[in-house]
Amino acid sequence: MASIGTAENKSPRKHLPIQCLTALGIVFGDIGTSPLYTFKTILGMTPETPDGSVILGALSLVIWTLFVITTVKYISFAMRVDNDGEGGILALMSLLGVKKRRRRGVVAIGLFGAALIYGDGAITPAISVLSALEGLTIVTPAVQPYIVPTAVAILLALFAIQSQGTARIGHAFGPVMFVWFMTMALMGIAGIVQHPVVIAALDPRYGLRYLLSNGISGFLILGGVFLCVTGAEALYADMGHFGKRPIRLAWLAIVFPCLILNYAGQAAIVLDGAPPDGNIFYSLCPQPLLIPLVVLATMATIIASQSIITGAFSMTRQAILLGWLPRLRIKQTSSEGFGQIYVGVVNYLLMFVTIGLTIGFAKSDNLAAAYGIAVSLTMLITSALLFIAMREIWGWPPIAAGTVAAFFLIIDGAFFLANLTKVTEGGYVPLLLAVAVYAVMWIWHRGAVAVTAQAQESLTPIPVFLAKILADGIPRVPGTAVFLTRTTQDTPPLMAWHVRHNRALHEKLFVLRVESLPVPWVAGSERIAVREIAPNFWRADARYGFMERPDIPNLLRASASRGYAVDLEDVTYYVGHETLVGRNDGGGLPGWQVALFTVLERNAVHVSDFLSLPSDQVVEIGRRISI
């Protein structure tokens, strides 16, 4: 396999316009649909009818939140920290918590940040689709009882098509989102023309004055303001798909200006007399064009939801290969891109939660109360990890790194504290989901480490094992046996068990340990390391990154060119099937953890499927392991 370079190397300049257009559909769907509900949520949180100072203050806070969080923090800082071209909180955690230096604390908070994304990811499709469809009530209030059923039908269809892949319709995502952003900009300009004074909100003093003069209510409104940047994490997480340049250009040239224009237009029509308690976004639209706008908004929210689902699939695969989630069945839905995958368990869990939230909360205003708390905590964690990156990767002195990190931490901390008030209003939903995902990660990893440690106990040195084979007259049968093992040295327990019970051993032996590294890609020259430890007895270490899919037959085929000829038609793969029990000596894992890990192991995809082994050449050996 050829070495795969960083995302920047995969993004030639001549394709930059096409990549920017594609990024509009994949990266900016979530943050690009936030104007549907953000400004009306902010004004709905004000204790009294908003006057000019409140409206301009709220707009100023939105503009500068978009600038500081997205443009400064993510575009200018976070995207400069990549793990061999890949971004996102799991890639950052792997870089700082494992690759650079092994730190349990960094790994723990990084994993919890990833788990939080699952929590808010279930809310995004529900609030986006509901907010788009609610525009129909402006045309005729009689459709109100049909909003929720229609939203549920759209979401069910969206989740149902995931197993078929989205490669074909994905080509239309970019153009649709381009039309969406241009439409928002034109609507915003039309609103600004009605009340040009909103341009004054570019002055940050309006936002600061509002925060400082309205006490606790001014601070709590930050929970609504934060909705304008939900989805900003996607700019960093999707960096590996497009590279830094297309994402930065798309944000600075299209998305950021269009969002500011639309938010300013919404503020302008409220200043001009539009009711602040209505759907402000749709109030910008001329009545004859309202139905086409609702259709376009619905398409945009479906694209935003698709991006969230695809992101959840990708993050799940990363966590599996890093050893933090059980092996799940992953289906490649297209040969056009590695990111086109389908994870059935994740899809149906997200569908169940999203549909439940849609029915339970019924209105986008109600969902807004639960939205943002998990993302704000994820952003707070990202800022903490950025401080470590500034010190260790960029080599900044403590004062410089501390000053910049403190600036981000104070802002993120303020948004998180303001969002804490949402816990009792529904914010507990994403938090509970995050805790559940984190618990699965933690228990799975502890169990896997315990199994590996037990496998390393009481190993027989290979010279001793081979001498015993010869002394006992164990026959050597034709063919090659490939033993999959967790051990790093000596005789694999599977091989010893096989000889003890079957009283025979193949002529050629290939012991293979598969290792997942905290990097996204592994170069072809570093894919496998093979050493001959005895005549016709090889031991190999196969290495894969967290963005790769293990394929052992292809790996063995490639190793033939290095002199380790393996006839794939005459290979038998031996894999273990462990029966897990608690230890009798009082050591090991607590009983409840053993029980939960056993359930996870029993429902995980079989290792032979995970490693792409041909089923008719696999022999499964059952063993009892005490952990």
XYZ file of C-alpha atoms in Angstrom:
627
model
C 0.000 0.000 0.000
C 1.450 3.348 -0.956
C 2.025 5.980 1.650
C -0.920 8.309 2.037
C 0.003 11.896 2.685
C -1.669 14.519 4.745
C -4.892 16.170 3.774
C -3.006 19.150 2.427
C -1.185 16.918 -0.023
C -4.514 15.473 -1.151
C -5.908 18.914 -2.003
C -4.261 20.246 -5.157
C -4.757 23.940 -5.776
C -6.335 23.432 -9.211
C -9.327 21.682 -7.604
C -9.764 24.322 -4.914
C -13.105 25.765 -6.168
C -14.637 22.282 -6.450
C -13.387 21.353 -2.986
C -14.803 24.560 -1.529
C -18.176 23.808 -3.100
C -18.151 20.237 -1.783
C -17.134 21.455 1.680
C -20.245 23.651 1.781
C -22.389 20.506 1.824
C -20.282 18.345 4.094
C -18.710 20.750 6.580
C -21.054 23.724 6.948
C -24.512 22.151 7.001
C -24.994 22.415 10.774
C -23.650 25.908 11.357
C -25.239 27.037 8.085
C -28.782 26.196 9.198
C -28.481 27.762 12.658
C -30.084 31.080 11.513
C -33.374 29.188 11.334
C -33.660 29.171 15.120
C -30.802 31.069 16.787
C -31.956 34.693 16.730
C -35.563 33.953 17.649
C -34.277 31.818 20.557
C -32.071 34.675 21.790
C -34.910 37.212 21.710
C -37.215 34.678 23.337
C -34.819 34.520 26.314
C -34.979 38.250 27.015
C -37.114 38.995 30.096
C -39.136 41.745 28.379
C -39.991 43.023 24.917
C -36.603 43.679 23.295
C -35.765 47.287 22.448
C -33.039 48.626 20.172
C -30.210 48.154 22.664
C -31.207 44.528 23.253
C -31.494 43.719 19.546
C -28.212 45.397 18.602
C -26.510 43.854 21.630
C -27.737 40.374 20.710
C -26.641 40.818 17.096
C -23.223 42.052 18.176
C -22.800 39.009 20.425
C -23.710 36.681 17.546
C -21.297 38.355 15.113
C -18.378 38.342 17.510
C -19.102 34.806 18.728
C -18.916 33.617 15.127
C -15.663 35.524 14.694
C -13.908 34.503 17.912
C -15.033 30.856 18.146
C -15.040 29.884 14.485
C -12.656 32.237 12.692
C -10.071 32.729 15.417
C -10.197 29.539 17.484
C -10.943 26.886 14.872
C -9.815 28.432 11.564
C -6.709 30.199 12.882
C -5.615 27.954 15.757
C -7.177 24.488 15.940
C -6.737 23.715 12.243
C -3.004 24.268 12.630
C -2.873 21.232 14.929
C -3.367 18.105 12.842
C -2.579 14.438 13.373
C -0.938 13.636 10.018
C -3.558 15.756 8.271
C -6.574 14.608 10.318
C -8.475 16.813 12.738
C -11.216 16.499 15.334
C -11.151 15.851 19.028
C -10.279 12.133 18.706
C -7.374 12.877 16.370
C -6.204 15.640 18.733
C -6.544 13.317 21.731
C -4.520 10.620 19.948
C -1.813 13.112 19.052
C -1.424 14.642 22.510
C -2.512 11.792 24.759
C -0.830 8.815 23.071
C 1.402 9.704 20.135
C 3.384 12.504 21.772
C 3.253 11.227 25.339
C 1.072 8.708 27.104
C -1.333 10.598 29.355
C -4.400 8.985 30.839
C -5.932 12.331 31.770
C -5.728 13.733 28.234
C -7.151 10.514 26.812
C -10.014 10.546 29.333
C -11.170 14.116 28.651
C -10.667 13.656 24.904
C -12.881 10.587 24.891
C -15.547 12.344 26.925
C -15.453 15.215 24.430
C -16.042 12.723 21.627
C -18.904 11.130 23.567
C -20.498 14.562 23.985
C -20.611 14.980 20.214
C -22.837 11.899 19.983
C -25.165 13.510 22.520
C -25.732 16.757 20.662
C -25.573 14.937 17.335
C -28.917 13.339 18.114
C -30.503 16.762 18.627
C -29.215 18.427 15.446
C -31.434 16.555 12.938
C -34.517 17.037 15.112
C -34.152 20.776 15.725
C -33.016 21.498 12.148
C -35.874 19.712 10.366
C -38.503 21.014 12.795
C -37.302 24.614 12.442
C -37.404 24.355 8.638
C -40.928 22.923 8.504
C -42.289 25.441 10.993
C -42.107 28.042 8.228
C -45.238 26.463 6.789
C -47.250 27.810 9.716
C -46.689 31.324 8.369
C -48.420 30.326 5.131
C -51.316 28.710 6.976
C -51.536 27.959 10.696
C -53.736 24.958 9.854
C -50.612 22.861 9.093
C -49.376 23.060 12.704
C -50.666 19.580 13.719
C -48.822 18.045 10.751
C -45.385 19.548 11.454
C -44.185 16.843 13.843
C -45.501 13.872 11.784
C -43.891 15.340 8.662
C -40.593 15.872 10.483
C -40.684 12.285 11.770
C -41.367 10.977 8.253
C -38.451 12.956 6.807
C -36.085 11.779 9.553
C -37.183 8.145 9.197
C -36.508 8.332 5.453
C -33.132 9.956 6.070
C -31.973 7.241 8.460
C -33.480 4.500 6.266
C -31.361 5.397 3.231
C -28.075 5.398 5.121
C -27.356 1.724 4.422
C -27.580 2.428 0.680
C -24.911 5.093 0.841
C -25.129 8.754 -0.087
C -22.436 8.999 -2.766
C -24.848 9.935 -5.567
C -26.956 12.476 -3.722
C -23.818 13.737 -2.010
C -22.696 15.388 -5.243
C -25.700 17.714 -4.993
C -25.025 18.733 -1.378
C -22.518 21.465 -2.266
C -24.618 23.212 -4.935
C -27.745 23.085 -2.757
C -25.896 24.614 0.192
C -24.385 27.267 -2.095
C -27.901 28.257 -3.161
C -28.925 28.203 0.517
C -26.121 30.547 1.610
C -26.726 32.936 -1.302
C -30.445 32.981 -0.492
C -29.734 33.767 3.161
C -27.402 36.571 2.123
C -29.971 38.137 -0.220
C -32.679 37.905 2.435
C -30.348 39.507 4.931
C -29.455 42.362 2.590
C -33.157 43.012 1.983
C -33.675 43.264 5.734
C -30.661 45.531 6.288
C -31.939 47.946 3.644
C -35.080 48.398 5.744
C -33.102 49.377 8.840
C -29.392 50.033 8.073
C -28.618 50.999 11.668
C -27.950 47.302 12.440
C -24.533 47.742 10.828
C -23.536 49.448 14.081
C -23.609 46.002 15.776
C -20.222 45.294 14.184
C -18.920 47.343 17.101
C -18.295 44.806 19.911
C -19.132 47.405 22.542
C -22.846 46.866 21.861
C -22.530 43.236 22.892
C -20.332 43.981 25.907
C -22.658 46.768 27.037
C -25.614 44.393 26.899
C -23.782 41.723 28.929
C -22.599 44.174 31.576
C -25.856 46.103 31.987
C -28.377 43.259 32.214
C -26.996 41.254 35.125
C -27.760 37.537 35.274
C -30.274 37.708 32.408
C -27.592 39.188 30.162
C -25.228 36.361 31.038
C -27.809 33.623 30.564
C -28.639 34.865 27.074
C -25.229 33.477 26.066
C -26.919 30.069 26.076
C -28.976 31.232 23.098
C -26.106 33.086 21.435
C -24.041 29.909 21.483
C -26.479 28.254 19.063
C -24.913 30.274 16.242
C -21.676 28.238 16.467
C -23.041 24.736 16.966
C -21.398 22.882 14.123
C -18.129 24.836 14.281
C -16.385 21.673 15.506
C -17.067 20.161 12.061
C -14.581 22.567 10.458
C -11.830 20.909 12.467
C -13.180 17.355 12.382
C -13.575 17.308 8.564
C -10.158 18.801 7.896
C -8.798 15.435 6.775
C -11.405 15.129 4.014
C -10.666 18.423 2.283
C -7.521 19.965 3.701
C -7.233 23.285 5.471
C -7.304 25.620 2.456
C -10.763 24.720 1.031
C -12.434 24.881 4.451
C -10.830 28.200 5.324
C -11.678 29.735 1.960
C -15.275 28.495 2.015
C -15.768 29.904 5.516
C -14.160 33.303 4.942
C -15.497 33.913 1.412
C -19.015 32.436 1.608
C -20.300 31.061 4.903
C -19.182 33.721 7.396
C -20.351 36.746 5.323
C -23.683 35.087 4.478
C -24.368 34.225 8.117
C -23.587 37.755 9.287
C -25.800 39.277 6.586
C -28.713 37.017 7.501
C -28.448 37.595 11.256
C -28.182 41.350 10.604
C -31.263 41.175 8.350
C -33.238 39.398 11.068
C -32.227 42.051 13.600
C -33.161 44.807 11.151
C -36.744 43.643 10.542
C -37.314 43.259 14.296
C -36.113 46.836 14.754
C -38.470 47.755 11.926
C -41.440 46.284 13.781
C -41.556 42.562 13.002
C -42.818 40.537 15.994
C -39.848 39.080 17.937
C -41.869 36.085 19.089
C -42.554 34.802 15.569
C -40.349 32.964 13.111
C -37.975 35.832 12.367
C -36.018 33.958 9.694
C -39.054 33.386 7.499
C -40.270 36.939 8.092
C -37.408 38.061 5.849
C -38.935 36.220 2.899
C -41.559 37.754 0.552
C -44.849 35.898 0.932
C -44.960 34.489 -2.652
C -41.540 32.875 -2.193
C -42.242 31.363 1.217
C -43.070 27.836 0.026
C -39.911 27.557 -2.145
C -37.878 28.828 0.825
C -39.381 26.184 3.137
C -38.477 23.513 0.579
C -34.920 24.861 0.299
C -34.600 25.114 4.085
C -35.811 21.535 4.484
C -33.232 20.356 1.947
C -30.518 22.297 3.791
C -31.491 20.801 7.151
C -31.513 17.293 5.659
C -27.976 17.926 4.393
C -26.976 19.221 7.828
C -28.460 16.097 9.428
C -26.670 13.883 6.904
C -23.372 15.511 7.815
C -23.968 14.796 11.506
C -24.799 11.144 10.813
C -21.778 10.666 8.543
C -19.582 12.308 11.175
C -20.884 9.914 13.820
C -20.028 6.955 11.575
C -16.492 8.246 10.981
C -15.877 8.965 14.656
C -17.141 5.497 15.569
C -14.646 3.867 13.215
C -11.826 5.929 14.684
C -12.806 4.899 18.219
C -12.994 1.213 17.226
C -9.556 1.197 15.638
C -8.096 3.076 18.588
C -9.466 0.353 20.869
C -12.132 2.396 22.636
C -15.308 0.843 21.231
C -16.338 -2.745 20.470
C -15.890 -3.981 16.927
C -19.018 -2.982 14.991
C -19.994 -4.008 11.494
C -18.853 -1.288 9.107
C -20.124 -1.270 5.547
C -18.271 0.613 2.820
C -21.077 2.137 0.756
C -18.991 3.611 -2.045
C -15.610 3.139 -3.680
C -15.431 6.889 -4.303
C -14.360 7.838 -0.829
C -13.132 6.183 2.342
C -15.567 8.269 4.395
C -18.593 6.705 2.673
C -19.404 4.121 5.339
C -22.411 2.837 7.228
C -22.486 1.653 10.847
C -25.886 0.064 11.464
C -25.848 0.107 15.281
C -24.964 3.798 15.406
C -27.524 4.633 12.717
C -30.427 2.991 14.537
C -29.459 4.322 17.952
C -29.281 7.853 16.555
C -32.593 7.333 14.759
C -34.309 6.108 17.925
C -33.084 9.058 19.993
C -33.690 11.664 17.282
C -37.263 10.511 16.614
C -37.918 10.405 20.345
C -36.654 13.970 20.753
C -38.747 15.163 17.806
C -41.935 13.691 19.249
C -41.138 14.539 22.862
C -40.170 18.199 22.362
C -42.461 18.833 19.341
C -41.155 22.369 18.644
C -37.750 23.759 17.721
C -38.111 26.330 20.534
C -38.371 23.508 23.066
C -35.399 21.650 21.582
C -33.299 24.826 21.665
C -33.486 24.604 25.449
C -31.691 21.248 25.317
C -29.288 22.192 22.550
C -25.737 23.385 22.985
C -24.703 22.159 26.416
C -22.776 19.158 25.109
C -21.136 21.086 22.264
C -20.104 23.913 24.593
C -18.395 21.391 26.891
C -16.688 19.774 23.886
C -15.364 23.182 22.833
C -14.133 23.796 26.377
C -12.224 20.495 26.264
C -10.780 21.376 22.844
C -9.447 24.659 24.250
C -7.733 22.808 27.092
C -6.099 20.418 24.610
C -5.024 23.360 22.436
C -3.008 24.703 25.364
C -0.999 21.463 25.430
C -0.552 21.662 21.657
C 0.735 25.233 21.869
C 3.346 24.185 24.405
C 4.463 20.859 22.970
C 3.895 21.094 19.220
C 4.447 24.781 18.540
C 6.936 25.263 21.375
C 5.291 28.423 22.689
C 6.493 29.765 26.055
C 4.097 29.228 28.991
C 3.010 32.880 29.154
C 2.054 33.109 25.468
C 0.304 29.723 25.418
C -1.416 30.426 28.724
C -2.666 33.841 27.609
C -4.206 32.568 24.364
C -5.625 29.421 25.983
C -7.057 31.444 28.885
C -8.819 33.738 26.394
C -10.498 30.744 24.738
C -11.198 28.995 28.042
C -12.889 32.060 29.536
C -15.167 32.433 26.506
C -15.933 28.700 26.272
C -16.400 28.527 30.025
C -18.907 31.388 29.941
C -20.923 29.669 27.208
C -20.840 26.370 29.093
C -21.992 27.952 32.376
C -24.794 29.780 30.568
C -25.858 26.502 28.957
C -25.916 24.717 32.329
C -29.271 26.350 32.980
C -30.650 24.140 30.201
C -29.985 20.912 32.099
C -33.414 20.712 33.706
C -35.139 21.890 30.507
C -33.851 18.991 28.418
C -30.097 19.498 28.470
C -29.820 16.310 30.490
C -30.617 14.306 27.329
C -27.314 14.864 25.465
C -25.402 14.626 28.750
C -26.943 11.251 29.590
C -26.187 10.003 26.077
C -22.599 11.187 26.423
C -22.185 9.471 29.789
C -23.575 6.228 28.343
C -21.188 6.332 25.351
C -18.238 7.183 27.597
C -19.101 4.309 29.938
C -19.091 1.872 27.011
C -15.715 3.216 25.871
C -14.213 2.979 29.339
C -15.476 -0.529 30.117
C -14.505 -1.884 26.694
C -10.971 -0.526 26.954
C -10.456 -1.809 30.496
C -11.712 -5.252 29.503
C -9.547 -5.389 26.369
C -6.460 -4.393 28.368
C -7.250 -7.059 30.973
C -7.617 -9.763 28.301
C -4.313 -8.766 26.699
C -2.535 -8.757 30.056
C -3.866 -12.217 30.896
C -2.735 -13.516 27.507
C 0.813 -12.397 28.291
C 0.976 -14.552 31.431
C 2.736 -17.948 31.466
C 4.008 -17.805 27.901
C 6.383 -20.496 26.617
C 9.583 -19.311 24.898
C 9.597 -20.343 21.247
C 12.835 -22.412 21.415
C 11.366 -24.386 24.314
C 8.078 -24.866 22.450
C 9.773 -26.070 19.249
C 12.041 -28.422 21.194
C 8.988 -29.954 22.861
C 7.290 -30.338 19.453
C 10.316 -32.281 18.240
C 10.661 -34.339 21.414
C 6.975 -35.316 21.445
C 7.027 -36.304 17.779
C 4.273 -33.877 16.838
C 3.695 -34.315 13.072
C 4.091 -31.272 10.780
C 1.359 -31.158 8.151
C 1.578 -29.317 4.794
C 0.324 -25.755 4.532
C 0.593 -22.455 6.360
C -1.054 -21.576 9.657
C -1.590 -17.919 10.515
C -2.178 -17.402 14.245
C -3.738 -14.081 15.261
C -2.397 -13.040 18.650
C -2.310 -10.184 21.140
C 1.089 -11.219 22.522
C 4.304 -9.438 21.553
C 6.699 -12.329 22.128
C 7.050 -16.082 22.822
C 4.585 -18.732 21.726
C 0.999 -17.530 21.142
C -1.447 -19.237 23.525
C -3.575 -20.210 20.502
C -0.711 -22.176 18.987
C 0.055 -23.999 22.224
C -3.628 -24.851 22.716
C -3.912 -26.075 19.097
C -0.940 -28.447 19.457
C -2.087 -29.710 22.849
C -5.526 -30.689 21.547
C -4.968 -31.507 17.865
C -1.518 -33.122 18.181
C -0.316 -31.619 14.872
C 1.187 -28.416 13.511
C 1.572 -26.905 10.048
C 4.947 -26.821 8.314
C 4.870 -23.040 7.899
C 3.888 -20.837 10.812
C 2.991 -17.154 10.655
C 2.219 -15.402 13.942
C 0.498 -12.065 13.363
C -0.289 -9.270 15.793
C -2.478 -6.432 14.501
C -1.828 -3.059 16.091
C -3.807 0.168 15.739
C -1.617 3.258 15.959
C -2.665 6.768 17.090
C -2.136 8.090 13.547
C -4.705 8.210 10.723
C -2.603 6.518 8.042
C 0.395 4.178 7.996
C 2.827 4.234 5.066
C 3.112 1.080 2.976
C 6.763 0.662 3.916
C 5.789 0.608 7.599
C 2.641 -1.503 7.256
C 4.163 -4.795 8.363
C 7.367 -5.812 10.118
C 8.284 -9.494 9.720
C 11.090 -11.423 11.338
C 12.001 -15.081 10.990
C 12.510 -16.561 14.436
C 13.023 -20.162 13.304
C 13.051 -22.027 9.972
C 9.603 -21.546 8.361
C 8.433 -19.699 11.491
C 7.746 -15.972 11.122
C 6.421 -13.404 13.520
C 4.848 -10.210 12.151
C 3.414 -6.961 13.474
C 0.796 -5.336 11.236
C 0.106 -1.658 11.785
C -3.003 0.302 10.826
C -4.071 3.889 11.451
C -7.422 4.897 12.887
C -8.683 5.934 9.445
C -7.869 2.583 7.797
C -9.651 -0.723 7.419
C -7.578 -3.835 8.283
C -7.383 -6.399 5.465
C -5.117 -9.286 6.438
C -5.248 -11.323 3.170
C -4.137 -8.267 1.183
C -1.437 -7.648 3.752
C -0.093 -11.204 3.414
C -0.257 -10.936 -0.366
C 1.873 -7.794 -0.237
C 4.372 -9.429 2.145
C 5.155 -12.068 -0.493
C 7.217 -9.467 -2.384
C 9.541 -9.282 0.619
C 10.397 -12.944 0.539
C 7.826 -14.217 3.019
C 5.844 -16.187 0.478
C 2.407 -17.127 1.730
C 0.111 -19.166 -0.497
C -3.263 -17.633 0.276
C -5.036 -20.681 -1.141
C -3.274 -22.910 1.389
C -3.623 -20.795 4.518
C -5.582 -21.581 7.658
C -6.285 -18.657 9.982
C -6.549 -19.418 13.694
C -8.429 -16.926 15.857
C -9.470 -17.049 19.472
C -12.961 -17.088 20.893
C -12.734 -16.159 24.545
C -15.160 -17.114 27.284
C -14.647 -14.425 29.906
C -15.028 -14.992 33.637
C -13.975 -13.132 36.752
C -10.840 -14.103 38.633
C -11.130 -16.226 41.755
C -8.184 -14.637 43.546
C -9.950 -11.336 44.159
C -7.856 -9.529 41.562
C -8.855 -8.374 38.136
C -11.878 -6.314 37.181
C -14.961 -5.902 39.379
C -17.711 -8.383 38.585
C -20.085 -5.805 37.102
C -17.396 -4.639 34.685
C -16.655 -8.224 33.639
C -20.369 -8.770 33.015
C -20.751 -5.625 30.902
C -17.548 -6.306 28.959
C -18.754 -9.847 28.271
C -22.004 -8.479 26.828
C -20.068 -6.053 24.626
C -17.666 -8.784 23.477
C -20.510 -11.178 22.712
C -22.238 -8.591 20.513
C -19.107 -7.281 18.798
C -18.320 -8.214 15.219
C -16.184 -11.339 15.081
C -12.484 -10.620 14.740
C -12.320 -12.620 11.490
C -14.893 -10.306 9.880
C -13.207 -7.227 11.293
C -9.881 -8.297 9.760
C -11.503 -9.335 6.431
C -10.513 -13.001 6.775
C -12.109 -15.504 4.350
C -14.685 -17.403 6.427
C -13.962 -20.802 4.838
C -10.317 -20.626 5.927
C -10.838 -19.689 9.575
C -10.582 -22.028 12.558
C -11.964 -20.648 15.797
C -10.405 -21.851 19.046
C -12.400 -21.403 22.224
C -10.582 -20.502 25.435
C -11.565 -19.565 28.965
C -9.930 -16.357 30.192
C -10.150 -14.987 33.707
C -10.017 -11.205 33.923
